[in-house]
Amino acid sequence: MAANDISMLGLLFCFMLLLIPVGISHYLKLQLIGQTLESTFRMAVQLTLVGFFLTFVFDLNSAVLNIAWVMVMVMVASHTVLKNAELKMQSLIAPLAISFAITNLGMLLYFNGLIIDLKDVFEARYFIPIAGMVLGNSLRTNIVGINDFSGQIQRNENRYLSRLSLGAEKYEALMPYMRKSLRNALKPTLADMATIGIVFLPGMMTGQILGGSSPLLAIEYQITIMIAIYVTTVMNVVLGILILMYRGFDEYGMFKRSMLKKE
Amino acid sequence: MFITFKVVTTFAQDPLEKAGKRMEIIRMENVSVTVKEEQKNKLIFSDLNLSVNKGEKVLIRGRSGIGKTTVFRLILGFTRPSTGDIYFEGEHVDPGNIWNIRKRIAHISQDSDIGEGPVIALFEEVFSYGSNRDKFKRNDLKNLLSEFSLREDVLNNRFENLSGGEKQRISIIISLMINKDVFFLDEVTSDLDSALKEKVAEFFLSNPEWTVLVISHDPEWERGGVRVIDFASIVSGTEVNGHGSK
């Protein structure tokens, strides 16, 4: 039993719902009408294109193409992290993309090969959506982690220097910041995990149930994907901060202020 | 270390000094420092020349913002000179040596900002560093706390909630316990009462093996055997700025 198809009339009804936020924005002078329409339009166009593209990719089901598509996702993810961080791209984008690629590919292979036990670990129907879930969900955490870390260094530089002058190596002196940033970054993900199922039913599970899977199968997938997301997130954010530790400091161990977008 | 202080109290008795064979600890040659401010290079000072020998006690004085703190920062590699050369125990201050040089200096900065959280946890952190491992002696800590009029339960308080004077004393105790013999003390007694200032000065100045550089406005540091340097006299170009680099 597959999900009921949504007719054009159904879609029209759905878009009509937007009259509510548009009306509120107009009445309360929120100046969000343009943005609401633009964002909705972009979402619809992007998803339509992706829909066609994925249909093509799924039909073709070529491992090379699937990996290439995931690499594009990794590049976009790395770019998004840095765009939202207070740091300049040049010296960070390549190592960040490489570390994302390694952790995400590693996790995908492990997940598809050992957990779901697929014959073809690159099978598009699994490989691409799971990559999207893992990457998408670790993005926010990465942005929080990297921003928190660079923010702490700037705010408490004297504390860092004090540690250096009390005998710490660079990594020893930066470790308290790293600990704090990791905690700050991972807490929301952990909170999400703790409330899942009760407060909200996640999209993947809902999708599977709508697609005709039994709730129990959907739950199995949801549990495993949540763990995969959390583990990948931890690896990504640790690597992101390590990259910043390595690239963000000069040979004297001083934070490179030239890396900041606003000096 | 604590015991050494109790036994040896007079700086002038050192035989090496009498023989004029003291090792040079710090050498700064024609050092100038500029900082970038609003896209312009601003001179902090130029032509800084300074030599400090082992065991010397040096008090650097001068008005605020003249660049005294920058001297410590230069030797520690936190600030780069625009010209000139700096040596520590004969080693050039450069990326190859700086990490090793830092491990031979106990430096307390003027804001005593060494961290946050329970004081005891700060001790644990400092003594977890590879270079300080095995240096923690519970007894030394106990003695130093009482020496500087701190109760032991201060260890359970959060560092950020301590008074300025307590923070300074905790920083002083840590710097003493990591077992170095070169000290850079930047306004470490400013928040202490007169009796404690006297005690801290006596503690650092009385060990003939220690090389101690002090930046302070407190008269307690001025005493026999201390070389007092008016910072303006060892540099030029200081009049062009009204602020130091921190």
Coordinates of C-alpha atoms in Angstrom, one line a residue:
Chain A
M1 CA 0.0 0.0 0.0
A2 CA 1.7 3.2 -1.1
A3 CA 0.8 6.7 0.0
N4 CA -2.2 8.4 -1.7
D5 CA -1.1 10.6 -4.6
I6 CA -1.6 14.3 -4.1
S7 CA -3.6 15.8 -7.0
M8 CA -3.0 19.2 -8.5
L9 CA -6.2 20.3 -6.7
G10 CA -4.6 19.0 -3.5
L11 CA -1.5 21.0 -4.1
L12 CA -3.6 24.1 -4.8
F13 CA -5.4 23.6 -1.5
C14 CA -2.0 23.3 0.2
F15 CA -0.6 26.5 -1.3
M16 CA -3.8 28.3 -0.3
L17 CA -2.8 27.7 3.3
L18 CA -0.1 30.3 2.8
L19 CA -2.8 32.9 2.8
I20 CA -2.7 32.6 6.6
P21 CA 0.9 33.6 7.2
V22 CA 0.7 36.2 4.4
G23 CA -2.4 37.7 6.0
I24 CA -0.7 37.7 9.4
S25 CA 2.4 39.3 8.0
H26 CA 0.3 42.0 6.3
Y27 CA -1.8 42.7 9.3
L28 CA 1.1 42.8 11.8
K29 CA 3.4 44.6 9.3
L30 CA 6.0 41.8 9.6
Q31 CA 7.4 42.6 6.1
L32 CA 7.7 38.8 5.5
I33 CA 5.3 38.5 2.6
G34 CA 8.0 38.7 -0.1
Q35 CA 10.3 36.3 1.8
T36 CA 7.5 33.8 2.5
L37 CA 6.5 33.7 -1.2
E38 CA 10.1 33.6 -2.4
S39 CA 11.1 30.8 0.1
T40 CA 8.1 28.8 -0.8
F41 CA 8.8 29.2 -4.5
R42 CA 12.4 28.2 -4.1
M43 CA 11.5 25.2 -2.1
A44 CA 9.0 24.1 -4.7
V45 CA 11.4 24.6 -7.6
Q46 CA 14.3 22.9 -5.9
L47 CA 12.4 19.9 -4.7
T48 CA 10.8 19.5 -8.2
L49 CA 14.2 19.5 -9.8
V50 CA 15.6 17.2 -7.2
G51 CA 12.5 14.9 -7.7
F52 CA 13.3 14.6 -11.4
F53 CA 17.0 14.3 -10.8
L54 CA 16.5 11.6 -8.1
T55 CA 14.1 9.7 -10.4
F56 CA 16.8 9.7 -13.0
V57 CA 19.6 8.7 -10.5
F58 CA 17.4 5.9 -9.0
D59 CA 16.6 4.5 -12.4
L60 CA 20.3 4.6 -13.4
N61 CA 21.5 3.4 -10.0
S62 CA 25.2 3.7 -10.8
A63 CA 27.6 3.6 -7.9
V64 CA 29.8 6.3 -9.4
L65 CA 27.0 8.7 -10.0
N66 CA 25.6 8.1 -6.5
I67 CA 29.0 8.7 -4.9
A68 CA 29.5 11.8 -7.0
W69 CA 26.1 13.1 -5.9
V70 CA 26.9 12.6 -2.3
M71 CA 30.2 14.4 -2.8
V72 CA 28.2 17.4 -4.2
M73 CA 26.1 17.2 -1.0
V74 CA 29.3 17.2 1.1
M75 CA 30.7 20.3 -0.7
V76 CA 27.5 22.2 -0.3
A77 CA 27.4 21.2 3.4
S78 CA 31.0 22.3 4.0
H79 CA 30.2 25.6 2.2
T80 CA 27.1 26.1 4.3
V81 CA 29.0 25.5 7.5
L82 CA 31.6 28.1 6.7
K83 CA 29.1 30.6 5.2
N84 CA 27.3 30.5 8.5
A85 CA 30.5 30.6 10.6
E86 CA 32.5 33.8 11.3
L87 CA 35.4 32.5 9.4
K88 CA 36.8 32.9 6.0
M89 CA 36.5 30.0 3.6
Q90 CA 39.9 29.8 1.8
S91 CA 42.0 27.8 4.2
L92 CA 39.2 25.7 5.8
I93 CA 36.9 24.6 3.0
A94 CA 39.2 21.8 1.6
P95 CA 40.0 20.1 4.9
L96 CA 36.4 20.4 6.1
A97 CA 35.0 18.9 2.9
I98 CA 37.6 16.1 3.0
S99 CA 36.7 15.3 6.7
F100 CA 33.0 15.4 5.9
A101 CA 33.5 13.1 3.0
I102 CA 35.5 10.6 5.0
T103 CA 33.1 10.5 8.0
N104 CA 29.9 10.4 5.9
L105 CA 31.1 7.9 3.4
G106 CA 32.4 5.7 6.2
M107 CA 29.2 5.9 8.0
L108 CA 27.1 5.2 4.9
L109 CA 29.1 2.1 4.1
Y110 CA 28.9 0.9 7.6
F111 CA 25.2 1.6 7.8
N112 CA 24.2 0.1 4.4
G113 CA 26.6 -2.8 4.7
L114 CA 26.4 -3.9 8.3
I115 CA 23.2 -2.4 9.7
I116 CA 20.7 -2.7 6.9
D117 CA 22.7 -5.5 5.3
L118 CA 22.3 -4.4 1.7
K119 CA 23.8 -6.4 -1.1
D120 CA 24.7 -3.2 -3.0
V121 CA 25.9 -0.7 -0.4
F122 CA 25.7 2.1 -3.1
E123 CA 22.1 1.4 -4.0
A124 CA 20.7 4.8 -4.8
R125 CA 17.4 4.4 -2.9
Y126 CA 19.3 4.0 0.4
F127 CA 22.6 5.7 -0.3
I128 CA 21.4 9.1 -1.2
P129 CA 18.5 9.7 1.2
I130 CA 20.5 8.4 4.1
A131 CA 23.5 10.6 3.2
G132 CA 21.1 13.5 3.1
M133 CA 19.7 12.8 6.5
V134 CA 23.1 12.3 8.1
L135 CA 24.7 15.4 6.5
G136 CA 21.7 17.6 6.9
N137 CA 21.3 16.8 10.6
S138 CA 25.0 17.3 11.4
L139 CA 25.1 20.7 9.7
R140 CA 23.6 22.8 12.5
T141 CA 25.8 21.1 15.1
N142 CA 28.9 21.8 13.0
I143 CA 28.0 25.4 12.7
V144 CA 27.3 25.7 16.4
G145 CA 30.6 23.9 17.3
I146 CA 32.9 25.9 15.0
N147 CA 31.3 29.2 15.9
D148 CA 31.4 28.5 19.6
F149 CA 35.0 27.5 19.5
S150 CA 36.2 30.5 17.5
G151 CA 34.0 32.8 19.7
Q152 CA 35.5 31.4 22.9
I153 CA 39.1 31.9 21.6
Q154 CA 38.3 35.5 20.7
R155 CA 36.5 36.3 24.0
N156 CA 39.0 34.5 26.3
E157 CA 42.3 34.9 24.5
N158 CA 44.1 35.9 27.7
R159 CA 43.0 32.7 29.3
Y160 CA 44.5 30.7 26.4
L161 CA 47.7 32.7 26.7
S162 CA 47.8 32.1 30.4
R163 CA 47.6 28.4 29.8
L164 CA 50.4 28.6 27.3
S165 CA 52.5 30.5 29.8
L166 CA 51.8 27.9 32.5
G167 CA 53.4 25.1 30.4
A168 CA 50.5 24.0 28.2
E169 CA 51.0 22.8 24.6
K170 CA 48.7 24.4 22.1
Y171 CA 46.3 21.4 22.2
E172 CA 46.4 21.3 26.0
A173 CA 45.6 25.0 26.2
L174 CA 42.8 24.7 23.7
M175 CA 41.2 21.5 25.2
P176 CA 38.9 23.4 27.6
Y177 CA 37.5 25.4 24.7
M178 CA 37.0 22.3 22.7
R179 CA 35.3 20.5 25.5
K180 CA 32.9 23.4 26.0
S181 CA 32.2 23.8 22.3
L182 CA 31.5 20.1 21.9
R183 CA 29.1 20.1 24.8
N184 CA 27.3 23.2 23.5
A185 CA 27.1 21.8 20.0
L186 CA 25.9 18.3 20.9
K187 CA 23.4 19.1 23.6
P188 CA 20.6 20.0 21.2
T189 CA 21.1 16.7 19.2
L190 CA 21.0 14.8 22.5
A191 CA 17.8 16.6 23.5
D192 CA 16.2 15.8 20.2
M193 CA 17.0 12.2 20.6
A194 CA 15.6 12.1 24.1
T195 CA 12.2 13.5 23.0
I196 CA 11.9 11.8 19.7
G197 CA 8.7 9.7 19.3
I198 CA 6.9 11.5 22.1
V199 CA 7.1 15.1 21.1
F200 CA 7.4 14.6 17.4
L201 CA 7.4 11.9 14.8
P202 CA 10.4 12.3 12.7
G203 CA 10.1 12.8 8.9
M204 CA 11.8 9.6 7.9
M205 CA 9.5 7.5 10.1
T206 CA 6.4 9.4 8.9
G207 CA 7.5 9.0 5.3
Q208 CA 8.0 5.2 5.7
I209 CA 4.6 4.8 7.4
L210 CA 3.0 6.9 4.7
G211 CA 4.8 4.8 2.1
G212 CA 3.2 1.7 3.5
S213 CA 5.9 0.3 5.9
S214 CA 4.8 -1.1 9.2
P215 CA 5.4 1.3 12.2
L216 CA 7.8 -1.2 13.7
L217 CA 10.0 -1.3 10.6
A218 CA 9.9 2.5 10.5
I219 CA 11.0 2.6 14.1
E220 CA 13.9 0.3 13.4
Y221 CA 15.1 2.6 10.7
Q222 CA 14.5 5.6 12.8
I223 CA 16.5 4.3 15.8
T224 CA 19.4 3.2 13.6
I225 CA 19.5 6.4 11.6
M226 CA 19.4 8.6 14.8
I227 CA 22.4 6.7 16.1
A228 CA 24.2 7.1 12.8
I229 CA 23.4 10.8 12.7
Y230 CA 24.6 11.3 16.2
V231 CA 27.9 9.4 15.7
T232 CA 28.6 11.2 12.4
T233 CA 27.8 14.5 14.0
V234 CA 30.2 13.9 16.9
M235 CA 33.0 12.9 14.4
N236 CA 32.3 15.8 12.1
V237 CA 32.2 18.4 14.8
V238 CA 35.4 17.1 16.5
L239 CA 37.1 17.1 13.1
G240 CA 35.8 20.6 12.3
I241 CA 37.2 21.9 15.6
L242 CA 40.5 20.1 15.1
I243 CA 40.8 21.6 11.6
L244 CA 40.3 25.0 13.1
M245 CA 42.9 24.3 15.8
Y246 CA 45.4 23.3 13.1
R247 CA 44.6 26.0 10.5
G248 CA 43.5 28.8 12.7
F249 CA 46.7 29.3 14.7
D250 CA 50.1 30.5 13.5
E251 CA 53.4 28.8 14.3
Y252 CA 53.6 30.7 17.6
G253 CA 50.2 29.3 18.6
M254 CA 48.5 32.6 18.2
F255 CA 44.9 32.7 16.8
K256 CA 45.0 34.1 13.3
R257 CA 42.6 37.1 13.4
S258 CA 43.0 37.4 9.7
M259 CA 40.8 34.3 9.5
L260 CA 37.8 36.2 10.8
K261 CA 35.4 37.7 8.3
K262 CA 35.3 40.8 10.5
E263 CA 38.6 41.6 12.0
Chain B
M1 CA 61.1 24.7 46.3
F2 CA 59.1 25.9 49.3
I3 CA 61.9 24.7 51.6
T4 CA 64.6 26.4 49.5
F5 CA 62.9 29.7 50.1
K6 CA 63.1 29.1 53.9
V7 CA 66.8 28.3 53.8
V8 CA 68.2 30.8 51.4
T9 CA 67.2 34.3 52.0
T10 CA 69.9 36.7 50.8
F11 CA 70.3 37.5 47.2
A12 CA 73.8 39.1 47.5
Q13 CA 75.4 35.9 48.8
D14 CA 75.4 34.2 45.4
P15 CA 79.0 33.2 44.5
L16 CA 78.4 33.2 40.8
E17 CA 77.4 36.8 40.8
K18 CA 80.5 37.8 42.7
A19 CA 82.6 36.0 40.1
G20 CA 80.7 37.9 37.4
K21 CA 79.8 34.7 35.6
R22 CA 76.1 34.9 35.5
M23 CA 74.4 33.4 32.5
E24 CA 72.4 35.8 30.4
I25 CA 68.7 34.8 30.5
I26 CA 67.1 37.5 28.4
R27 CA 68.6 39.6 25.6
M28 CA 66.6 42.0 23.5
E29 CA 68.4 43.9 20.7
N30 CA 66.9 46.9 19.0
V31 CA 63.4 45.6 19.3
S32 CA 60.6 47.7 17.9
V33 CA 56.9 46.9 18.0
T34 CA 54.1 48.2 15.8
V35 CA 50.5 47.2 15.9
K36 CA 47.9 47.5 13.3
E37 CA 45.1 49.8 14.2
E38 CA 42.3 50.8 11.9
Q39 CA 44.4 49.7 8.9
K40 CA 47.4 51.8 10.0
N41 CA 50.6 50.7 11.6
K42 CA 51.1 52.3 14.9
L43 CA 54.5 52.3 16.7
I44 CA 54.3 51.1 20.3
F45 CA 58.0 51.6 20.9
S46 CA 61.4 51.2 19.2
D47 CA 65.0 50.5 20.0
L48 CA 64.3 48.4 23.1
N49 CA 67.5 47.0 24.4
L50 CA 67.5 44.9 27.5
S51 CA 69.7 42.2 29.1
V52 CA 68.9 40.3 32.2
N53 CA 71.2 37.8 33.8
K54 CA 70.3 34.7 35.8
G55 CA 69.2 35.4 39.3
E56 CA 68.6 39.1 38.6
K57 CA 65.6 40.8 40.0
V58 CA 64.3 43.5 37.6
L59 CA 61.4 45.9 38.3
I60 CA 60.1 47.6 35.2
R61 CA 58.3 50.8 35.8
G62 CA 56.6 53.4 33.7
R63 CA 53.3 55.0 33.0
S64 CA 50.3 52.9 31.9
G65 CA 50.2 52.1 28.2
I66 CA 53.8 52.7 27.5
G67 CA 54.3 49.0 26.5
K68 CA 55.7 47.3 29.6
T69 CA 53.5 44.3 29.2
T70 CA 54.6 44.0 25.6
V71 CA 58.1 43.1 26.8
F72 CA 56.8 39.9 28.4
R73 CA 54.6 39.2 25.4
L74 CA 57.6 39.5 23.1
I75 CA 59.7 37.0 25.1
L76 CA 56.7 34.6 25.3
G77 CA 56.1 34.9 21.5
F78 CA 52.6 36.3 22.0
T79 CA 53.6 39.5 20.2
R80 CA 56.0 39.6 17.3
P81 CA 58.6 42.4 17.0
S82 CA 58.6 44.3 13.8
T83 CA 62.4 44.6 14.0
G84 CA 65.1 43.4 16.3
D85 CA 66.0 40.1 18.0
I86 CA 65.1 38.5 21.2
Y87 CA 66.9 35.7 23.0
F88 CA 66.0 33.6 25.9
E89 CA 68.9 31.7 27.5
G90 CA 70.8 32.2 24.3
E91 CA 68.0 30.8 22.1
H92 CA 66.4 33.0 19.5
V93 CA 62.7 33.5 20.1
D94 CA 61.3 32.0 16.9
P95 CA 58.7 29.2 16.1
G96 CA 61.4 26.6 16.5
N97 CA 62.2 27.5 20.1
I98 CA 59.2 29.3 21.5
W99 CA 57.3 26.2 22.7
N100 CA 60.3 25.1 24.7
I101 CA 61.1 28.6 25.9
R102 CA 57.5 29.1 27.3
K103 CA 58.0 26.0 29.4
R104 CA 60.9 27.5 31.2
I105 CA 59.0 30.7 32.3
A106 CA 56.3 31.1 34.8
H107 CA 54.2 34.1 33.7
I108 CA 51.3 35.7 35.5
S109 CA 49.4 38.2 33.4
Q110 CA 47.9 41.3 34.9
D111 CA 44.3 40.1 34.8
S112 CA 45.2 36.8 36.4
D113 CA 42.6 35.2 34.0
I114 CA 43.6 31.6 34.3
G115 CA 40.2 30.0 33.8
E116 CA 36.9 29.3 35.4
G117 CA 35.4 26.7 37.6
P118 CA 36.4 25.3 41.0
V119 CA 39.9 26.4 41.9
I120 CA 41.0 22.9 42.6
A121 CA 40.0 21.9 39.1
L122 CA 42.3 24.7 37.7
F123 CA 45.2 23.2 39.7
E124 CA 44.3 19.7 38.3
E125 CA 44.2 21.1 34.8
V126 CA 47.6 22.9 35.0
F127 CA 49.2 19.9 36.5
S128 CA 47.7 17.6 33.8
Y129 CA 49.9 19.3 31.1
G130 CA 52.7 17.1 30.0
S131 CA 55.3 19.6 31.1
N132 CA 53.9 19.9 34.7
R133 CA 53.0 16.3 35.3
D134 CA 54.3 14.9 38.6
K135 CA 55.0 18.4 39.9
F136 CA 52.0 18.7 42.1
K137 CA 52.8 18.4 45.8
R138 CA 49.8 18.5 48.1
N139 CA 52.0 19.7 50.9
D140 CA 53.5 22.6 49.0
L141 CA 50.0 23.7 48.1
K142 CA 49.0 23.6 51.8
N143 CA 52.0 25.6 52.8
L144 CA 51.7 28.2 50.1
L145 CA 48.0 28.7 50.8
S146 CA 48.8 29.4 54.5
E147 CA 51.9 31.5 53.5
F148 CA 49.6 33.8 51.5
S149 CA 46.8 33.9 54.0
L150 CA 44.3 31.7 52.1
R151 CA 42.1 29.1 53.7
E152 CA 42.1 25.7 52.2
D153 CA 38.4 25.8 51.4
V154 CA 39.2 28.5 48.8
L155 CA 40.0 25.5 46.6
N156 CA 36.4 24.6 46.4
N157 CA 35.2 28.0 45.3
R158 CA 34.8 28.9 41.7
F159 CA 37.8 30.9 40.4
E160 CA 35.6 33.5 38.7
N161 CA 33.9 34.3 42.0
L162 CA 37.1 35.0 43.9
S163 CA 38.1 38.6 44.7
G164 CA 40.9 40.2 42.7
G165 CA 43.4 39.6 45.5
E166 CA 42.4 36.0 45.9
K167 CA 42.8 35.4 42.1
Q168 CA 46.2 37.0 42.2
R169 CA 47.3 34.8 45.1
I170 CA 46.0 31.6 43.4
S171 CA 47.9 32.6 40.3
I172 CA 51.0 33.2 42.3
I173 CA 50.7 29.8 44.0
I174 CA 50.3 28.0 40.7
S175 CA 53.3 29.8 39.2
L176 CA 55.4 28.8 42.2
M177 CA 54.3 25.2 42.1
I178 CA 55.1 24.6 38.4
N179 CA 58.7 24.7 39.4
K180 CA 60.3 27.2 37.1
D181 CA 63.1 29.6 37.9
V182 CA 62.2 32.5 35.6
F183 CA 59.2 34.5 36.6
F184 CA 57.4 37.2 34.7
L185 CA 55.1 38.9 37.1
D186 CA 52.7 41.5 35.6
E187 CA 51.0 43.6 38.3
V188 CA 50.5 40.5 40.5
T189 CA 50.2 42.4 43.7
S190 CA 47.9 45.3 42.7
D191 CA 44.9 44.0 44.6
L192 CA 46.7 42.8 47.7
D193 CA 47.0 44.7 51.0
S194 CA 50.3 46.2 52.0
A195 CA 51.4 43.3 54.3
L196 CA 50.7 40.7 51.6
K197 CA 52.4 42.8 48.9
E198 CA 55.4 42.8 51.2
K199 CA 55.2 39.1 51.7
V200 CA 54.9 38.3 48.0
A201 CA 57.8 40.6 47.0
E202 CA 60.0 39.0 49.7
F203 CA 59.1 35.5 48.5
F204 CA 60.1 36.2 44.9
L205 CA 63.1 38.5 45.5
S206 CA 64.8 36.4 48.1
N207 CA 65.7 33.3 46.1
P208 CA 69.0 33.9 44.4
E209 CA 68.4 31.2 41.8
W210 CA 65.3 32.8 40.5
T211 CA 65.3 35.4 37.7
V212 CA 62.4 37.6 38.3
L213 CA 61.0 40.4 36.1
V214 CA 58.3 42.4 37.7
I215 CA 56.0 45.0 36.3
S216 CA 54.4 46.9 39.2
H217 CA 53.5 50.2 40.6
D218 CA 53.8 48.9 44.1
P219 CA 56.7 50.3 46.2
E220 CA 57.1 47.0 48.0
W221 CA 59.1 45.6 45.1
E222 CA 61.7 48.3 45.3
R223 CA 64.4 47.1 47.6
G224 CA 68.1 46.4 47.7
G225 CA 69.3 44.1 45.0
V226 CA 66.5 45.0 42.6
R227 CA 67.4 46.7 39.4
V228 CA 64.8 49.3 38.7
I229 CA 64.2 50.2 35.1
D230 CA 62.3 53.2 34.0
F231 CA 60.8 51.8 30.8
A232 CA 61.0 55.1 28.9
S233 CA 64.7 55.0 29.4
I234 CA 65.3 51.7 27.5
V235 CA 63.1 52.5 24.5
S236 CA 62.5 55.3 22.1
G237 CA 59.4 56.4 20.3
T238 CA 57.1 55.8 23.2
E239 CA 55.7 59.3 23.2
V240 CA 53.8 58.7 19.9
N241 CA 51.3 56.4 21.6
G242 CA 49.1 56.6 24.6
H243 CA 48.3 52.9 24.9
G244 CA 50.2 49.7 25.2
S245 CA 49.5 46.5 23.4
K246 CA 48.0 43.9 25.6

